[in-house]
Amino acid sequence: MTNNTVSSTARVLGAGLRALLVLTFVCGVIYPLAVTGVAQALFNDKANGSEIKDKEGQVVGSSLIGQRYDLPLKEGEESPAPDLKWFQPRPSNGLGTNSVNTQYSLILSGATNRAGDNEELIQWVKDAKAAVVKDNSTPTYKVNPADIPPDAVTSSGSGLDPHISPAYAKLQVHRVAEKNGLDVKKVEDLVADHTTDRLLGFMGEPRVNVLELNTALRDLTRQGSGPGSTQE
């Protein structure tokens, strides 16, 4: 009886061990390799993080995550001032700093969680609107406060939205052209080239990926387009 019990136990343990080894090999080796292979073969860009590269092949970020374009924080400042030679993203407390398109650090992701009639939120929007008018007005172009789109003064739910509306991008064209010594028409064409239409013609809204646009802008300035264009 004892021998039968030991023998049965050994068979059960042996079967369990074999099942463990087989399932470990199938689920832990074969399946991940198969999924990785299919992803790399059919969805290479998405499988590798939707990376954005400049003309030199350097990875500058992901098309799925927003970045900020700020000047170095000065002594006495609570937050860095925007670097106005770049197109600016939506306002957000969820974005970290970024060093000229090449690197960034995320602080947090999340919304303000304030109601539409919250006094602090209303003041934030008013301040953001005044800043948009001030920052984007040039000697030859004055921003009409009525033309400022909502995404220029409000953050997204995640705080990491990589896109802005075509209207907000166009509003920034004159300032970007002036700061980089470029022709306004060239910058307008740049925005048009990087505007994505609605999916299938009716889903979502037209949008502009800020990182892609700024990467193209940097490539344009490096070509020395226009008098006085900046070089990185």
PDB file of N, CA and C in Angstrom, residues 47-143:
ATOM      1  N   ALA A  47       5.521  48.857 -32.239  1.00  0.00           N
ATOM      2  CA  ALA A  47       6.121  47.936 -31.271  1.00  0.00           C
ATOM      3  C   ALA A  47       7.342  48.536 -30.590  1.00  0.00           C
ATOM      4  N   ASN A  48       7.976  49.490 -31.232  1.00  0.00           N
ATOM      5  CA  ASN A  48       9.181  50.113 -30.667  1.00  0.00           C
ATOM      6  C   ASN A  48       8.911  51.491 -30.060  1.00  0.00           C
ATOM      7  N   GLY A  49       7.635  51.762 -29.740  1.00  0.00           N
ATOM      8  CA  GLY A  49       7.318  52.986 -29.005  1.00  0.00           C
ATOM      9  C   GLY A  49       6.941  54.168 -29.862  1.00  0.00           C
ATOM     10  N   SER A  50       6.633  53.953 -31.136  1.00  0.00           N
ATOM     11  CA  SER A  50       6.250  55.051 -32.039  1.00  0.00           C
ATOM     12  C   SER A  50       7.284  56.180 -31.988  1.00  0.00           C
ATOM     13  N   GLU A  51       8.544  55.796 -32.166  1.00  0.00           N
ATOM     14  CA  GLU A  51       9.644  56.753 -32.060  1.00  0.00           C
ATOM     15  C   GLU A  51       9.632  57.759 -33.210  1.00  0.00           C
ATOM     16  N   ILE A  52      10.021  58.979 -32.886  1.00  0.00           N
ATOM     17  CA  ILE A  52      10.203  60.018 -33.894  1.00  0.00           C
ATOM     18  C   ILE A  52      11.695  60.279 -34.031  1.00  0.00           C
ATOM     19  N   LYS A  53      12.177  60.293 -35.281  1.00  0.00           N
ATOM     20  CA  LYS A  53      13.593  60.536 -35.535  1.00  0.00           C
ATOM     21  C   LYS A  53      13.763  61.774 -36.407  1.00  0.00           C
ATOM     22  N   ASP A  54      14.899  62.454 -36.224  1.00  0.00           N
ATOM     23  CA  ASP A  54      15.185  63.593 -37.082  1.00  0.00           C
ATOM     24  C   ASP A  54      15.888  63.106 -38.346  1.00  0.00           C
ATOM     25  N   LYS A  55      16.309  64.037 -39.193  1.00  0.00           N
ATOM     26  CA  LYS A  55      16.928  63.659 -40.458  1.00  0.00           C
ATOM     27  C   LYS A  55      18.255  62.926 -40.274  1.00  0.00           C
ATOM     28  N   GLU A  56      18.862  63.097 -39.095  1.00  0.00           N
ATOM     29  CA  GLU A  56      20.125  62.431 -38.812  1.00  0.00           C
ATOM     30  C   GLU A  56      19.914  61.034 -38.225  1.00  0.00           C
ATOM     31  N   GLY A  57      18.646  60.648 -38.067  1.00  0.00           N
ATOM     32  CA  GLY A  57      18.343  59.335 -37.526  1.00  0.00           C
ATOM     33  C   GLY A  57      18.344  59.263 -36.020  1.00  0.00           C
ATOM     34  N   GLN A  58      18.458  60.401 -35.352  1.00  0.00           N
ATOM     35  CA  GLN A  58      18.479  60.422 -33.889  1.00  0.00           C
ATOM     36  C   GLN A  58      17.050  60.400 -33.349  1.00  0.00           C
ATOM     37  N   VAL A  59      16.802  59.522 -32.385  1.00  0.00           N
ATOM     38  CA  VAL A  59      15.478  59.452 -31.765  1.00  0.00           C
ATOM     39  C   VAL A  59      15.290  60.670 -30.861  1.00  0.00           C
ATOM     40  N   VAL A  60      14.188  61.399 -31.080  1.00  0.00           N
ATOM     41  CA  VAL A  60      13.943  62.606 -30.299  1.00  0.00           C
ATOM     42  C   VAL A  60      12.748  62.462 -29.362  1.00  0.00           C
ATOM     43  N   GLY A  61      12.056  61.324 -29.428  1.00  0.00           N
ATOM     44  CA  GLY A  61      10.925  61.117 -28.537  1.00  0.00           C
ATOM     45  C   GLY A  61       9.915  60.175 -29.149  1.00  0.00           C
ATOM     46  N   SER A  62       8.746  60.138 -28.541  1.00  0.00           N
ATOM     47  CA  SER A  62       7.656  59.298 -29.018  1.00  0.00           C
ATOM     48  C   SER A  62       6.507  60.178 -29.502  1.00  0.00           C
ATOM     49  N   SER A  63       5.847  59.740 -30.565  1.00  0.00           N
ATOM     50  CA  SER A  63       4.715  60.497 -31.090  1.00  0.00           C
ATOM     51  C   SER A  63       3.494  60.387 -30.191  1.00  0.00           C
ATOM     52  N   LEU A  64       3.564  59.537 -29.164  1.00  0.00           N
ATOM     53  CA  LEU A  64       2.423  59.306 -28.281  1.00  0.00           C
ATOM     54  C   LEU A  64       2.470  60.120 -27.003  1.00  0.00           C
ATOM     55  N   ILE A  65       3.617  60.751 -26.707  1.00  0.00           N
ATOM     56  CA  ILE A  65       3.788  61.453 -25.432  1.00  0.00           C
ATOM     57  C   ILE A  65       4.230  62.886 -25.684  1.00  0.00           C
ATOM     58  N   GLY A  66       3.523  63.823 -25.068  1.00  0.00           N
ATOM     59  CA  GLY A  66       3.847  65.236 -25.243  1.00  0.00           C
ATOM     60  C   GLY A  66       5.143  65.633 -24.564  1.00  0.00           C
ATOM     61  N   GLN A  67       5.737  66.690 -25.069  1.00  0.00           N
ATOM     62  CA  GLN A  67       6.942  67.260 -24.475  1.00  0.00           C
ATOM     63  C   GLN A  67       6.748  68.760 -24.306  1.00  0.00           C
ATOM     64  N   ARG A  68       7.515  69.316 -23.405  1.00  0.00           N
ATOM     65  CA  ARG A  68       7.530  70.761 -23.248  1.00  0.00           C
ATOM     66  C   ARG A  68       8.770  71.329 -23.923  1.00  0.00           C
ATOM     67  N   TYR A  69       8.710  72.628 -24.228  1.00  0.00           N
ATOM     68  CA  TYR A  69       9.829  73.313 -24.877  1.00  0.00           C
ATOM     69  C   TYR A  69      10.079  74.595 -24.095  1.00  0.00           C
ATOM     70  N   ASP A  70      10.901  74.458 -23.049  1.00  0.00           N
ATOM     71  CA  ASP A  70      11.110  75.551 -22.112  1.00  0.00           C
ATOM     72  C   ASP A  70      12.567  75.987 -22.076  1.00  0.00           C
ATOM     73  N   LEU A  71      12.750  77.213 -21.611  1.00  0.00           N
ATOM     74  CA  LEU A  71      14.089  77.717 -21.331  1.00  0.00           C
ATOM     75  C   LEU A  71      14.549  77.167 -19.989  1.00  0.00           C
ATOM     76  N   PRO A  72      15.846  77.167 -19.718  1.00  0.00           N
ATOM     77  CA  PRO A  72      16.319  76.722 -18.400  1.00  0.00           C
ATOM     78  C   PRO A  72      15.677  77.550 -17.284  1.00  0.00           C
ATOM     79  N   LEU A  73      15.378  76.902 -16.191  1.00  0.00           N
ATOM     80  CA  LEU A  73      14.762  77.578 -15.056  1.00  0.00           C
ATOM     81  C   LEU A  73      15.736  78.583 -14.447  1.00  0.00           C
ATOM     82  N   LYS A  74      15.275  79.813 -14.320  1.00  0.00           N
ATOM     83  CA  LYS A  74      16.107  80.854 -13.739  1.00  0.00           C
ATOM     84  C   LYS A  74      15.854  80.974 -12.235  1.00  0.00           C
ATOM     85  N   GLU A  75      16.828  81.531 -11.551  1.00  0.00           N
ATOM     86  CA  GLU A  75      16.716  81.698 -10.106  1.00  0.00           C
ATOM     87  C   GLU A  75      15.525  82.596  -9.782  1.00  0.00           C
ATOM     88  N   GLY A  76      14.708  82.145  -8.861  1.00  0.00           N
ATOM     89  CA  GLY A  76      13.536  82.920  -8.463  1.00  0.00           C
ATOM     90  C   GLY A  76      12.275  82.563  -9.217  1.00  0.00           C
ATOM     91  N   GLU A  77      12.395  81.778 -10.299  1.00  0.00           N
ATOM     92  CA  GLU A  77      11.223  81.374 -11.074  1.00  0.00           C
ATOM     93  C   GLU A  77      10.626  80.091 -10.503  1.00  0.00           C
ATOM     94  N   GLU A  78       9.294  80.028 -10.448  1.00  0.00           N
ATOM     95  CA  GLU A  78       8.628  78.813 -10.003  1.00  0.00           C
ATOM     96  C   GLU A  78       8.559  77.782 -11.121  1.00  0.00           C
ATOM     97  N   SER A  79       8.443  78.265 -12.345  1.00  0.00           N
ATOM     98  CA  SER A  79       8.391  77.375 -13.499  1.00  0.00           C
ATOM     99  C   SER A  79       9.141  78.026 -14.645  1.00  0.00           C
ATOM    100  N   PRO A  80       9.764  77.240 -15.511  1.00  0.00           N
ATOM    101  CA  PRO A  80      10.544  77.801 -16.612  1.00  0.00           C
ATOM    102  C   PRO A  80       9.658  78.493 -17.645  1.00  0.00           C
ATOM    103  N   ALA A  81      10.210  79.516 -18.275  1.00  0.00           N
ATOM    104  CA  ALA A  81       9.490  80.213 -19.337  1.00  0.00           C
ATOM    105  C   ALA A  81       9.556  79.401 -20.621  1.00  0.00           C
ATOM    106  N   PRO A  82       8.535  79.478 -21.468  1.00  0.00           N
ATOM    107  CA  PRO A  82       8.565  78.720 -22.727  1.00  0.00           C
ATOM    108  C   PRO A  82       9.636  79.247 -23.666  1.00  0.00           C
ATOM    109  N   ASP A  83      10.259  78.352 -24.403  1.00  0.00           N
ATOM    110  CA  ASP A  83      11.236  78.736 -25.419  1.00  0.00           C
ATOM    111  C   ASP A  83      10.443  79.045 -26.689  1.00  0.00           C
ATOM    112  N   LEU A  84      10.292  80.321 -26.983  1.00  0.00           N
ATOM    113  CA  LEU A  84       9.347  80.753 -28.005  1.00  0.00           C
ATOM    114  C   LEU A  84       9.809  80.524 -29.435  1.00  0.00           C
ATOM    115  N   LYS A  85      10.985  79.953 -29.630  1.00  0.00           N
ATOM    116  CA  LYS A  85      11.376  79.637 -31.004  1.00  0.00           C
ATOM    117  C   LYS A  85      10.763  78.312 -31.461  1.00  0.00           C
ATOM    118  N   TRP A  86      10.142  77.606 -30.520  1.00  0.00           N
ATOM    119  CA  TRP A  86       9.487  76.331 -30.829  1.00  0.00           C
ATOM    120  C   TRP A  86       7.978  76.470 -30.741  1.00  0.00           C
ATOM    121  N   PHE A  87       7.274  75.609 -31.475  1.00  0.00           N
ATOM    122  CA  PHE A  87       5.832  75.501 -31.295  1.00  0.00           C
ATOM    123  C   PHE A  87       5.572  74.941 -29.900  1.00  0.00           C
ATOM    124  N   GLN A  88       4.606  75.533 -29.221  1.00  0.00           N
ATOM    125  CA  GLN A  88       4.316  75.132 -27.851  1.00  0.00           C
ATOM    126  C   GLN A  88       3.144  74.159 -27.793  1.00  0.00           C
ATOM    127  N   PRO A  89       3.197  73.189 -26.863  1.00  0.00           N
ATOM    128  CA  PRO A  89       2.096  72.230 -26.703  1.00  0.00           C
ATOM    129  C   PRO A  89       0.977  72.823 -25.862  1.00  0.00           C
ATOM    130  N   ARG A  90       0.017  72.005 -25.532  1.00  0.00           N
ATOM    131  CA  ARG A  90      -1.060  72.429 -24.642  1.00  0.00           C
ATOM    132  C   ARG A  90      -0.502  72.696 -23.249  1.00  0.00           C
ATOM    133  N   PRO A  91      -1.142  73.581 -22.488  1.00  0.00           N
ATOM    134  CA  PRO A  91      -0.721  73.767 -21.096  1.00  0.00           C
ATOM    135  C   PRO A  91      -0.869  72.449 -20.345  1.00  0.00           C
ATOM    136  N   SER A  92       0.056  72.173 -19.450  1.00  0.00           N
ATOM    137  CA  SER A  92      -0.033  70.925 -18.710  1.00  0.00           C
ATOM    138  C   SER A  92       0.888  70.945 -17.511  1.00  0.00           C
ATOM    139  N   ASN A  93       0.361  70.475 -16.390  1.00  0.00           N
ATOM    140  CA  ASN A  93       1.188  70.259 -15.210  1.00  0.00           C
ATOM    141  C   ASN A  93       1.799  68.867 -15.231  1.00  0.00           C
ATOM    142  N   GLY A  94       1.458  68.076 -16.248  1.00  0.00           N
ATOM    143  CA  GLY A  94       1.921  66.696 -16.297  1.00  0.00           C
ATOM    144  C   GLY A  94       3.164  66.496 -17.130  1.00  0.00           C
ATOM    145  N   LEU A  95       3.701  67.572 -17.727  1.00  0.00           N
ATOM    146  CA  LEU A  95       4.872  67.416 -18.574  1.00  0.00           C
ATOM    147  C   LEU A  95       6.115  67.942 -17.877  1.00  0.00           C
ATOM    148  N   GLY A  96       7.216  67.249 -18.096  1.00  0.00           N
ATOM    149  CA  GLY A  96       8.492  67.704 -17.554  1.00  0.00           C
ATOM    150  C   GLY A  96       9.207  68.597 -18.545  1.00  0.00           C
ATOM    151  N   THR A  97      10.491  68.792 -18.352  1.00  0.00           N
ATOM    152  CA  THR A  97      11.261  69.653 -19.236  1.00  0.00           C
ATOM    153  C   THR A  97      11.836  68.859 -20.392  1.00  0.00           C
ATOM    154  N   ASN A  98      12.243  69.581 -21.416  1.00  0.00           N
ATOM    155  CA  ASN A  98      12.790  68.934 -22.601  1.00  0.00           C
ATOM    156  C   ASN A  98      13.928  69.782 -23.132  1.00  0.00           C
ATOM    157  N   SER A  99      15.032  69.159 -23.464  1.00  0.00           N
ATOM    158  CA  SER A  99      16.210  69.880 -23.929  1.00  0.00           C
ATOM    159  C   SER A  99      16.268  69.871 -25.447  1.00  0.00           C
ATOM    160  N   VAL A 100      15.720  70.892 -26.047  1.00  0.00           N
ATOM    161  CA  VAL A 100      15.749  71.075 -27.501  1.00  0.00           C
ATOM    162  C   VAL A 100      15.397  69.798 -28.239  1.00  0.00           C
ATOM    163  N   ASN A 101      14.241  69.259 -27.916  1.00  0.00           N
ATOM    164  CA  ASN A 101      13.672  68.149 -28.679  1.00  0.00           C
ATOM    165  C   ASN A 101      14.313  66.785 -28.445  1.00  0.00           C
ATOM    166  N   THR A 102      15.412  66.715 -27.720  1.00  0.00           N
ATOM    167  CA  THR A 102      16.139  65.442 -27.706  1.00  0.00           C
ATOM    168  C   THR A 102      15.889  64.590 -26.462  1.00  0.00           C
ATOM    169  N   GLN A 103      15.407  65.178 -25.383  1.00  0.00           N
ATOM    170  CA  GLN A 103      15.157  64.361 -24.207  1.00  0.00           C
ATOM    171  C   GLN A 103      14.108  65.040 -23.344  1.00  0.00           C
ATOM    172  N   TYR A 104      13.477  64.258 -22.496  1.00  0.00           N
ATOM    173  CA  TYR A 104      12.449  64.821 -21.627  1.00  0.00           C
ATOM    174  C   TYR A 104      12.278  63.913 -20.428  1.00  0.00           C
ATOM    175  N   SER A 105      11.697  64.464 -19.393  1.00  0.00           N
ATOM    176  CA  SER A 105      11.411  63.667 -18.207  1.00  0.00           C
ATOM    177  C   SER A 105       9.981  63.963 -17.781  1.00  0.00           C
ATOM    178  N   LEU A 106       9.228  62.913 -17.503  1.00  0.00           N
ATOM    179  CA  LEU A 106       7.843  63.076 -17.089  1.00  0.00           C
ATOM    180  C   LEU A 106       7.776  63.232 -15.580  1.00  0.00           C
ATOM    181  N   ILE A 107       6.991  64.199 -15.138  1.00  0.00           N
ATOM    182  CA  ILE A 107       6.823  64.408 -13.710  1.00  0.00           C
ATOM    183  C   ILE A 107       5.606  63.639 -13.215  1.00  0.00           C
ATOM    184  N   LEU A 108       4.471  63.813 -13.869  1.00  0.00           N
ATOM    185  CA  LEU A 108       3.259  63.117 -13.484  1.00  0.00           C
ATOM    186  C   LEU A 108       2.285  63.168 -14.643  1.00  0.00           C
ATOM    187  N   SER A 109       1.263  62.358 -14.553  1.00  0.00           N
ATOM    188  CA  SER A 109       0.213  62.365 -15.563  1.00  0.00           C
ATOM    189  C   SER A 109      -1.117  62.510 -14.857  1.00  0.00           C
ATOM    190  N   GLY A 110      -1.934  63.422 -15.332  1.00  0.00           N
ATOM    191  CA  GLY A 110      -3.237  63.603 -14.713  1.00  0.00           C
ATOM    192  C   GLY A 110      -3.837  64.946 -15.062  1.00  0.00           C
ATOM    193  N   ALA A 111      -5.123  65.066 -14.808  1.00  0.00           N
ATOM    194  CA  ALA A 111      -5.841  66.305 -15.088  1.00  0.00           C
ATOM    195  C   ALA A 111      -5.844  67.209 -13.855  1.00  0.00           C
ATOM    196  N   THR A 112      -6.399  68.406 -14.011  1.00  0.00           N
ATOM    197  CA  THR A 112      -6.466  69.341 -12.878  1.00  0.00           C
ATOM    198  C   THR A 112      -7.545  68.939 -11.887  1.00  0.00           C
ATOM    199  N   ASN A 113      -8.539  68.148 -12.375  1.00  0.00           N
ATOM    200  CA  ASN A 113      -9.649  67.694 -11.521  1.00  0.00           C
ATOM    201  C   ASN A 113     -10.394  68.862 -10.875  1.00  0.00           C
ATOM    202  N   ARG A 114     -10.559  69.934 -11.626  1.00  0.00           N
ATOM    203  CA  ARG A 114     -11.314  71.086 -11.148  1.00  0.00           C
ATOM    204  C   ARG A 114     -12.547  71.286 -12.018  1.00  0.00           C
ATOM    205  N   ALA A 115     -13.626  71.667 -11.387  1.00  0.00           N
ATOM    206  CA  ALA A 115     -14.876  71.876 -12.110  1.00  0.00           C
ATOM    207  C   ALA A 115     -14.769  73.085 -13.026  1.00  0.00           C
ATOM    208  N   GLY A 116     -15.668  73.148 -14.010  1.00  0.00           N
ATOM    209  CA  GLY A 116     -15.624  74.238 -14.968  1.00  0.00           C
ATOM    210  C   GLY A 116     -15.840  75.604 -14.358  1.00  0.00           C
ATOM    211  N   ASP A 117     -16.516  75.657 -13.192  1.00  0.00           N
ATOM    212  CA  ASP A 117     -16.758  76.944 -12.542  1.00  0.00           C
ATOM    213  C   ASP A 117     -15.789  77.208 -11.384  1.00  0.00           C
ATOM    214  N   ASN A 118     -14.735  76.388 -11.292  1.00  0.00           N
ATOM    215  CA  ASN A 118     -13.740  76.577 -10.234  1.00  0.00           C
ATOM    216  C   ASN A 118     -12.976  77.877 -10.465  1.00  0.00           C
ATOM    217  N   GLU A 119     -12.893  78.705  -9.461  1.00  0.00           N
ATOM    218  CA  GLU A 119     -12.281  80.026  -9.609  1.00  0.00           C
ATOM    219  C   GLU A 119     -10.801  79.936  -9.977  1.00  0.00           C
ATOM    220  N   GLU A 120     -10.103  78.967  -9.407  1.00  0.00           N
ATOM    221  CA  GLU A 120      -8.685  78.815  -9.715  1.00  0.00           C
ATOM    222  C   GLU A 120      -8.484  78.408 -11.177  1.00  0.00           C
ATOM    223  N   LEU A 121      -9.335  77.472 -11.654  1.00  0.00           N
ATOM    224  CA  LEU A 121      -9.245  77.048 -13.040  1.00  0.00           C
ATOM    225  C   LEU A 121      -9.566  78.199 -13.985  1.00  0.00           C
ATOM    226  N   ILE A 122     -10.586  78.975 -13.657  1.00  0.00           N
ATOM    227  CA  ILE A 122     -10.949  80.129 -14.482  1.00  0.00           C
ATOM    228  C   ILE A 122      -9.789  81.115 -14.564  1.00  0.00           C
ATOM    229  N   GLN A 123      -9.107  81.333 -13.444  1.00  0.00           N
ATOM    230  CA  GLN A 123      -7.972  82.254 -13.443  1.00  0.00           C
ATOM    231  C   GLN A 123      -6.814  81.693 -14.261  1.00  0.00           C
ATOM    232  N   TRP A 124      -6.596  80.378 -14.169  1.00  0.00           N
ATOM    233  CA  TRP A 124      -5.554  79.746 -14.987  1.00  0.00           C
ATOM    234  C   TRP A 124      -5.814  79.981 -16.466  1.00  0.00           C
ATOM    235  N   VAL A 125      -7.077  79.810 -16.871  1.00  0.00           N
ATOM    236  CA  VAL A 125      -7.433  79.985 -18.283  1.00  0.00           C
ATOM    237  C   VAL A 125      -7.231  81.440 -18.703  1.00  0.00           C
ATOM    238  N   LYS A 126      -7.634  82.369 -17.856  1.00  0.00           N
ATOM    239  CA  LYS A 126      -7.442  83.785 -18.165  1.00  0.00           C
ATOM    240  C   LYS A 126      -5.959  84.114 -18.303  1.00  0.00           C
ATOM    241  N   ASP A 127      -5.154  83.616 -17.377  1.00  0.00           N
ATOM    242  CA  ASP A 127      -3.710  83.874 -17.431  1.00  0.00           C
ATOM    243  C   ASP A 127      -3.094  83.241 -18.682  1.00  0.00           C
ATOM    244  N   ALA A 128      -3.529  82.018 -18.990  1.00  0.00           N
ATOM    245  CA  ALA A 128      -2.999  81.338 -20.178  1.00  0.00           C
ATOM    246  C   ALA A 128      -3.385  82.096 -21.446  1.00  0.00           C
ATOM    247  N   LYS A 129      -4.595  82.621 -21.487  1.00  0.00           N
ATOM    248  CA  LYS A 129      -5.056  83.364 -22.656  1.00  0.00           C
ATOM    249  C   LYS A 129      -4.246  84.637 -22.841  1.00  0.00           C
ATOM    250  N   ALA A 130      -3.990  85.331 -21.735  1.00  0.00           N
ATOM    251  CA  ALA A 130      -3.180  86.548 -21.808  1.00  0.00           C
ATOM    252  C   ALA A 130      -1.762  86.232 -22.268  1.00  0.00           C
ATOM    253  N   ALA A 131      -1.222  85.099 -21.805  1.00  0.00           N
ATOM    254  CA  ALA A 131       0.136  84.699 -22.198  1.00  0.00           C
ATOM    255  C   ALA A 131       0.191  84.340 -23.678  1.00  0.00           C
ATOM    256  N   VAL A 132      -0.849  83.682 -24.193  1.00  0.00           N
ATOM    257  CA  VAL A 132      -0.886  83.325 -25.611  1.00  0.00           C
ATOM    258  C   VAL A 132      -0.891  84.583 -26.473  1.00  0.00           C
ATOM    259  N   VAL A 133      -1.684  85.564 -26.084  1.00  0.00           N
ATOM    260  CA  VAL A 133      -1.728  86.827 -26.825  1.00  0.00           C
ATOM    261  C   VAL A 133      -0.373  87.511 -26.799  1.00  0.00           C
ATOM    262  N   LYS A 134       0.230  87.593 -25.616  1.00  0.00           N
ATOM    263  CA  LYS A 134       1.511  88.278 -25.449  1.00  0.00           C
ATOM    264  C   LYS A 134       2.630  87.558 -26.202  1.00  0.00           C
ATOM    265  N   ASP A 135       2.715  86.238 -26.034  1.00  0.00           N
ATOM    266  CA  ASP A 135       3.831  85.484 -26.603  1.00  0.00           C
ATOM    267  C   ASP A 135       3.771  85.387 -28.125  1.00  0.00           C
ATOM    268  N   ASN A 136       2.572  85.367 -28.677  1.00  0.00           N
ATOM    269  CA  ASN A 136       2.433  85.108 -30.103  1.00  0.00           C
ATOM    270  C   ASN A 136       2.189  86.352 -30.950  1.00  0.00           C
ATOM    271  N   SER A 137       2.073  87.494 -30.325  1.00  0.00           N
ATOM    272  CA  SER A 137       1.949  88.738 -31.083  1.00  0.00           C
ATOM    273  C   SER A 137       3.336  89.223 -31.495  1.00  0.00           C
ATOM    274  N   THR A 138       3.459  89.660 -32.732  1.00  0.00           N
ATOM    275  CA  THR A 138       4.722  90.169 -33.264  1.00  0.00           C
ATOM    276  C   THR A 138       4.481  91.581 -33.800  1.00  0.00           C
ATOM    277  N   PRO A 139       5.535  92.277 -34.193  1.00  0.00           N
ATOM    278  CA  PRO A 139       5.344  93.618 -34.759  1.00  0.00           C
ATOM    279  C   PRO A 139       4.431  93.646 -35.982  1.00  0.00           C
ATOM    280  N   THR A 140       4.348  92.535 -36.695  1.00  0.00           N
ATOM    281  CA  THR A 140       3.534  92.501 -37.920  1.00  0.00           C
ATOM    282  C   THR A 140       2.267  91.655 -37.769  1.00  0.00           C
ATOM    283  N   TYR A 141       2.073  91.088 -36.582  1.00  0.00           N
ATOM    284  CA  TYR A 141       0.911  90.216 -36.388  1.00  0.00           C
ATOM    285  C   TYR A 141       0.434  90.312 -34.946  1.00  0.00           C
ATOM    286  N   LYS A 142      -0.826  90.648 -34.775  1.00  0.00           N
ATOM    287  CA  LYS A 142      -1.408  90.757 -33.446  1.00  0.00           C
ATOM    288  C   LYS A 142      -2.468  89.677 -33.263  1.00  0.00           C
ATOM    289  N   VAL A 143      -2.366  88.937 -32.165  1.00  0.00           N
ATOM    290  CA  VAL A 143      -3.304  87.859 -31.881  1.00  0.00           C
ATOM    291  C   VAL A 143      -4.622  88.443 -31.386  1.00  0.00           C
TER     292      VAL A 143
END
